[in-house]
GROMACS .gro file of C-alpha atoms in nm:
model
  213
    1MET     CA    1   1.182   0.109  -1.482
    2LYS     CA    2   1.174   0.477  -1.453
    3GLY     CA    3   0.992   0.721  -1.648
    4ASN     CA    4   0.644   0.689  -1.778
    5ARG     CA    5   0.450   0.384  -1.783
    6ILE     CA    6   0.153   0.383  -2.038
    7ALA     CA    7  -0.064   0.097  -2.051
    8PHE     CA    8  -0.171   0.067  -2.429
    9THR     CA    9  -0.424  -0.214  -2.404
   10ILE     CA   10  -0.591  -0.428  -2.129
   11ALA     CA   11  -0.371  -0.700  -2.191
   12LEU     CA   12  -0.072  -0.471  -2.146
   13VAL     CA   13  -0.115  -0.342  -1.785
   14THR     CA   14   0.096  -0.146  -1.539
   15LEU     CA   15   0.160  -0.270  -1.178
   16VAL     CA   16   0.409  -0.072  -0.977
   17ILE     CA   17   0.478  -0.134  -0.613
   18GLY     CA   18   0.672   0.026  -0.322
   19PHE     CA   19   0.739   0.022   0.039
   20VAL     CA   20   0.922   0.172   0.317
   21LEU     CA   21   1.217   0.027   0.515
   22ILE     CA   22   1.275   0.145   0.835
   23ASP     CA   23   1.660   0.106   0.974
   24ARG     CA   24   1.663   0.162   1.349
   25GLY     CA   25   2.015   0.093   1.353
   26ARG     CA   26   2.099   0.428   1.173
   27ASP     CA   27   1.939   0.691   1.368
   28ASP     CA   28   1.558   0.621   1.284
   29THR     CA   29   1.611   0.730   0.913
   30ILE     CA   30   1.324   0.628   0.702
   31LEU     CA   31   1.499   0.483   0.370
   32ARG     CA   32   1.305   0.574   0.073
   33LEU     CA   33   1.338   0.249  -0.149
   34THR     CA   34   1.101   0.195  -0.436
   35GLN     CA   35   1.058  -0.178  -0.578
   36SER     CA   36   0.888  -0.127  -0.934
   37LEU     CA   37   0.813  -0.399  -1.216
   38ALA     CA   38   0.593  -0.397  -1.494
   39ASP     CA   39   0.407  -0.724  -1.538
   40THR     CA   40   0.201  -0.820  -1.864
   41ASP     CA   41   0.082  -1.153  -1.721
   42TRP     CA   42  -0.067  -1.039  -1.366
   43THR     CA   43  -0.410  -1.142  -1.362
   44ALA     CA   44  -0.619  -0.877  -1.156
   45ALA     CA   45  -0.856  -1.003  -0.870
   46VAL     CA   46  -1.225  -1.030  -0.974
   47ARG     CA   47  -1.392  -0.724  -0.815
   48ASP     CA   48  -1.773  -0.634  -0.743
   49THR     CA   49  -1.864  -0.397  -1.025
   50ARG     CA   50  -2.219  -0.394  -0.914
   51PRO     CA   51  -2.367  -0.038  -0.888
   52ASP     CA   52  -2.438   0.075  -0.548
   53ASN     CA   53  -2.732   0.353  -0.556
   54SER     CA   54  -2.843   0.344  -0.206
   55ARG     CA   55  -2.729   0.637   0.031
   56ALA     CA   56  -2.826   0.437   0.346
   57GLN     CA   57  -2.573   0.154   0.222
   58ARG     CA   58  -2.285   0.373   0.142
   59MET     CA   59  -2.300   0.540   0.496
   60LYS     CA   60  -2.258   0.178   0.646
   61GLY     CA   61  -1.952   0.080   0.777
   62PRO     CA   62  -1.636   0.253   0.881
   63ARG     CA   63  -1.583   0.624   0.782
   64ALA     CA   64  -1.306   0.628   0.515
   65GLY     CA   65  -1.109   0.953   0.610
   66SER     CA   66  -0.998   0.961   0.245
   67ARG     CA   67  -1.226   0.937  -0.073
   68LEU     CA   68  -1.252   0.558  -0.071
   69THR     CA   69  -1.622   0.429  -0.032
   70ALA     CA   70  -1.732   0.242   0.282
   71GLN     CA   71  -1.699  -0.113   0.076
   72GLU     CA   72  -1.367  -0.030  -0.035
   73VAL     CA   73  -1.273   0.038   0.333
   74ARG     CA   74  -1.444  -0.266   0.462
   75HIS     CA   75  -1.240  -0.472   0.201
   76LEU     CA   76  -0.895  -0.339   0.278
   77LEU     CA   77  -0.954  -0.371   0.633
   78SER     CA   78  -1.074  -0.750   0.614
   79THR     CA   79  -0.793  -0.857   0.345
   80HIS     CA   80  -0.529  -0.720   0.570
   81ASN     CA   81  -0.661  -0.863   0.870
   82ALA     CA   82  -0.718  -1.212   0.700
   83ALA     CA   83  -0.344  -1.207   0.595
   84ARG     CA   84  -0.252  -1.121   0.951
   85ALA     CA   85  -0.450  -1.366   1.092
   86GLU     CA   86  -0.255  -1.633   0.923
   87VAL     CA   87   0.060  -1.560   1.103
   88GLY     CA   88  -0.129  -1.510   1.431
   89ALA     CA   89  -0.100  -1.098   1.419
   90SER     CA   90  -0.392  -0.918   1.597
   91PRO     CA   91  -0.606  -0.730   1.364
   92LEU     CA   92  -0.583  -0.354   1.240
   93VAL     CA   93  -0.842  -0.082   1.308
   94TRP     CA   94  -0.900   0.175   1.058
   95SER     CA   95  -0.784   0.516   1.108
   96ASP     CA   96  -0.956   0.829   0.970
   97SER     CA   97  -0.636   1.039   1.030
   98LEU     CA   98  -0.389   0.776   0.836
   99ALA     CA   99  -0.646   0.768   0.571
  100LEU     CA  100  -0.632   1.128   0.510
  101TYR     CA  101  -0.265   1.146   0.550
  102ALA     CA  102  -0.246   0.855   0.276
  103GLN     CA  103  -0.490   1.093   0.084
  104GLU     CA  104  -0.287   1.392   0.112
  105TRP     CA  105   0.006   1.193  -0.071
  106ALA     CA  106  -0.191   0.997  -0.318
  107ASP     CA  107  -0.344   1.319  -0.431
  108HIS     CA  108   0.026   1.474  -0.454
  109LEU     CA  109   0.159   1.204  -0.668
  110ALA     CA  110  -0.165   1.215  -0.903
  111SER     CA  111  -0.083   1.606  -0.958
  112THR     CA  112   0.289   1.605  -1.012
  113THR     CA  113   0.405   1.268  -1.128
  114ILE     CA  114   0.306   0.895  -1.272
  115ARG     CA  115   0.588   0.761  -1.092
  116LEU     CA  116   0.564   0.616  -0.736
  117GLU     CA  117   0.760   0.775  -0.491
  118HIS     CA  118   0.748   0.767  -0.094
  119ARG     CA  119   0.724   1.071   0.149
  120PRO     CA  120   1.063   1.205   0.210
  121HIS     CA  121   1.234   1.192   0.550
  122SER     CA  122   1.206   1.560   0.616
  123GLY     CA  123   1.034   1.865   0.515
  124ARG     CA  124   0.662   1.938   0.451
  125TRP     CA  125   0.573   1.574   0.341
  126LYS     CA  126   0.770   1.405   0.596
  127GLN     CA  127   0.705   1.036   0.636
  128LYS     CA  128   0.575   0.971   0.995
  129HIS     CA  129   0.429   0.609   0.929
  130GLY     CA  130   0.477   0.274   0.755
  131GLU     CA  131   0.385   0.282   0.393
  132ASN     CA  132   0.285   0.050   0.093
  133LEU     CA  133   0.229   0.199  -0.263
  134PHE     CA  134   0.068   0.065  -0.561
  135MET     CA  135  -0.003   0.208  -0.909
  136GLY     CA  136  -0.191   0.009  -1.185
  137THR     CA  137  -0.409   0.084  -1.512
  138ALA     CA  138  -0.732   0.251  -1.401
  139GLY     CA  139  -1.045   0.053  -1.458
  140TYR     CA  140  -0.854  -0.257  -1.450
  141TYR     CA  141  -0.697  -0.259  -1.112
  142GLY     CA  142  -0.883  -0.152  -0.780
  143VAL     CA  143  -0.784  -0.141  -0.418
  144ALA     CA  144  -0.831  -0.512  -0.399
  145ASP     CA  145  -0.554  -0.584  -0.616
  146ALA     CA  146  -0.317  -0.355  -0.417
  147VAL     CA  147  -0.368  -0.579  -0.128
  148ALA     CA  148  -0.340  -0.889  -0.344
  149ALA     CA  149  -0.013  -0.811  -0.507
  150TRP     CA  150   0.149  -0.698  -0.151
  151GLU     CA  151   0.022  -1.033   0.004
  152ASN     CA  152   0.151  -1.245  -0.323
  153GLU     CA  153   0.512  -1.153  -0.183
  154LYS     CA  154   0.455  -1.399   0.130
  155TYR     CA  155   0.562  -1.687  -0.108
  156ALA     CA  156   0.936  -1.513  -0.084
  157TYR     CA  157   0.924  -1.472   0.294
  158HIS     CA  158   1.069  -1.754   0.517
  159GLY     CA  159   1.110  -1.603   0.867
  160GLN     CA  160   1.422  -1.415   0.804
  161ALA     CA  161   1.500  -1.079   0.994
  162ILE     CA  162   1.466  -0.785   0.789
  163ASP     CA  163   1.789  -0.655   0.627
  164MET     CA  164   1.934  -0.412   0.372
  165SER     CA  165   1.981  -0.724   0.124
  166ASN     CA  166   1.643  -0.934   0.151
  167PHE     CA  167   1.356  -0.679   0.170
  168TYR     CA  168   1.303  -0.615  -0.173
  169ALA     CA  169   1.134  -0.944  -0.235
  170PHE     CA  170   0.885  -0.913   0.045
  171GLY     CA  171   0.849  -0.577   0.213
  172HIS     CA  172   0.524  -0.489   0.114
  173TYR     CA  173   0.396  -0.833   0.295
  174THR     CA  174   0.585  -0.789   0.607
  175GLN     CA  175   0.445  -0.445   0.650
  176LEU     CA  176   0.111  -0.575   0.579
  177ILE     CA  177   0.166  -0.845   0.856
  178TRP     CA  178   0.394  -0.663   1.094
  179LYS     CA  179   0.292  -0.766   1.455
  180ASN     CA  180   0.316  -0.412   1.635
  181THR     CA  181   0.136  -0.239   1.362
  182LYS     CA  182  -0.225  -0.153   1.502
  183SER     CA  183  -0.376   0.102   1.259
  184LEU     CA  184  -0.434   0.114   0.881
  185GLY     CA  185  -0.572   0.415   0.651
  186CYS     CA  186  -0.557   0.407   0.266
  187ALA     CA  187  -0.625   0.615  -0.009
  188ARG     CA  188  -0.658   0.617  -0.382
  189ALA     CA  189  -0.614   0.894  -0.665
  190GLU     CA  190  -0.603   0.879  -1.022
  191ASN     CA  191  -0.395   1.063  -1.325
  192GLY     CA  192  -0.330   0.988  -1.660
  193GLY     CA  193  -0.491   0.662  -1.669
  194ASN     CA  194  -0.329   0.534  -1.357
  195MET     CA  195  -0.462   0.436  -1.038
  196ILE     CA  196  -0.240   0.508  -0.739
  197VAL     CA  197  -0.312   0.341  -0.389
  198VAL     CA  198  -0.147   0.431  -0.082
  199CYS     CA  199  -0.177   0.275   0.258
  200ASN     CA  200  -0.023   0.415   0.573
  201TYR     CA  201   0.056   0.223   0.899
  202ASP     CA  202   0.120   0.294   1.245
  203PRO     CA  203   0.343   0.199   1.412
  204ALA     CA  204   0.548   0.144   1.092
  205GLY     CA  205   0.692  -0.194   1.054
  206ASN     CA  206   1.023  -0.307   0.834
  207ILE     CA  207   1.247  -0.248   1.109
  208VAL     CA  208   1.579  -0.372   1.000
  209GLY     CA  209   1.706  -0.680   1.250
  210HIS     CA  210   1.339  -0.763   1.344
  211THR     CA  211   1.105  -1.017   1.205
  212PRO     CA  212   0.737  -0.941   1.166
  213TYR     CA  213   0.588  -1.176   1.382
   0.00000   0.00000   0.00000
């Protein structure tokens, strides 16, 4: 699934997701591993598309740090924390600095490629946190759909420790519910008809040899 991904109709939409795996057994190297799929049957979650022209309402809730609206921030936090509550993990708090970090990478991806790539493990864009990625057709998918796609991987996870052979099936979900993760920051960007969502997590999850809870 490398190369350009183009949505021709609303019936044929693009869904691409990626996550970071951390191998603590190999000198803390963050492995850049991307899982991709094109799904013509995946149904987007229903989104609230009602306009909000109230400045006072827009100012309520947590500050974004990125270009997300307050409503999107609240939804990202609530859906993450609902999934975490199911497994007894403590709720995440929103981090403006993580959201800004996510926005920088989302903008970089939108300006340079329509392919999902994780931050590298060195250099200017060095990865410092856990990371989940999502890309879908703009106007059809939203940030709510990113979390729904990641959480849907729970059906493939059965409590096993993370290793190099099994994480592809559920790595987004296990990062989402990782018990030691405390903070969340997300962002979105658009380019060429695609919407990119980046969520960063601190401390990072998906540590080889460990379970998320």
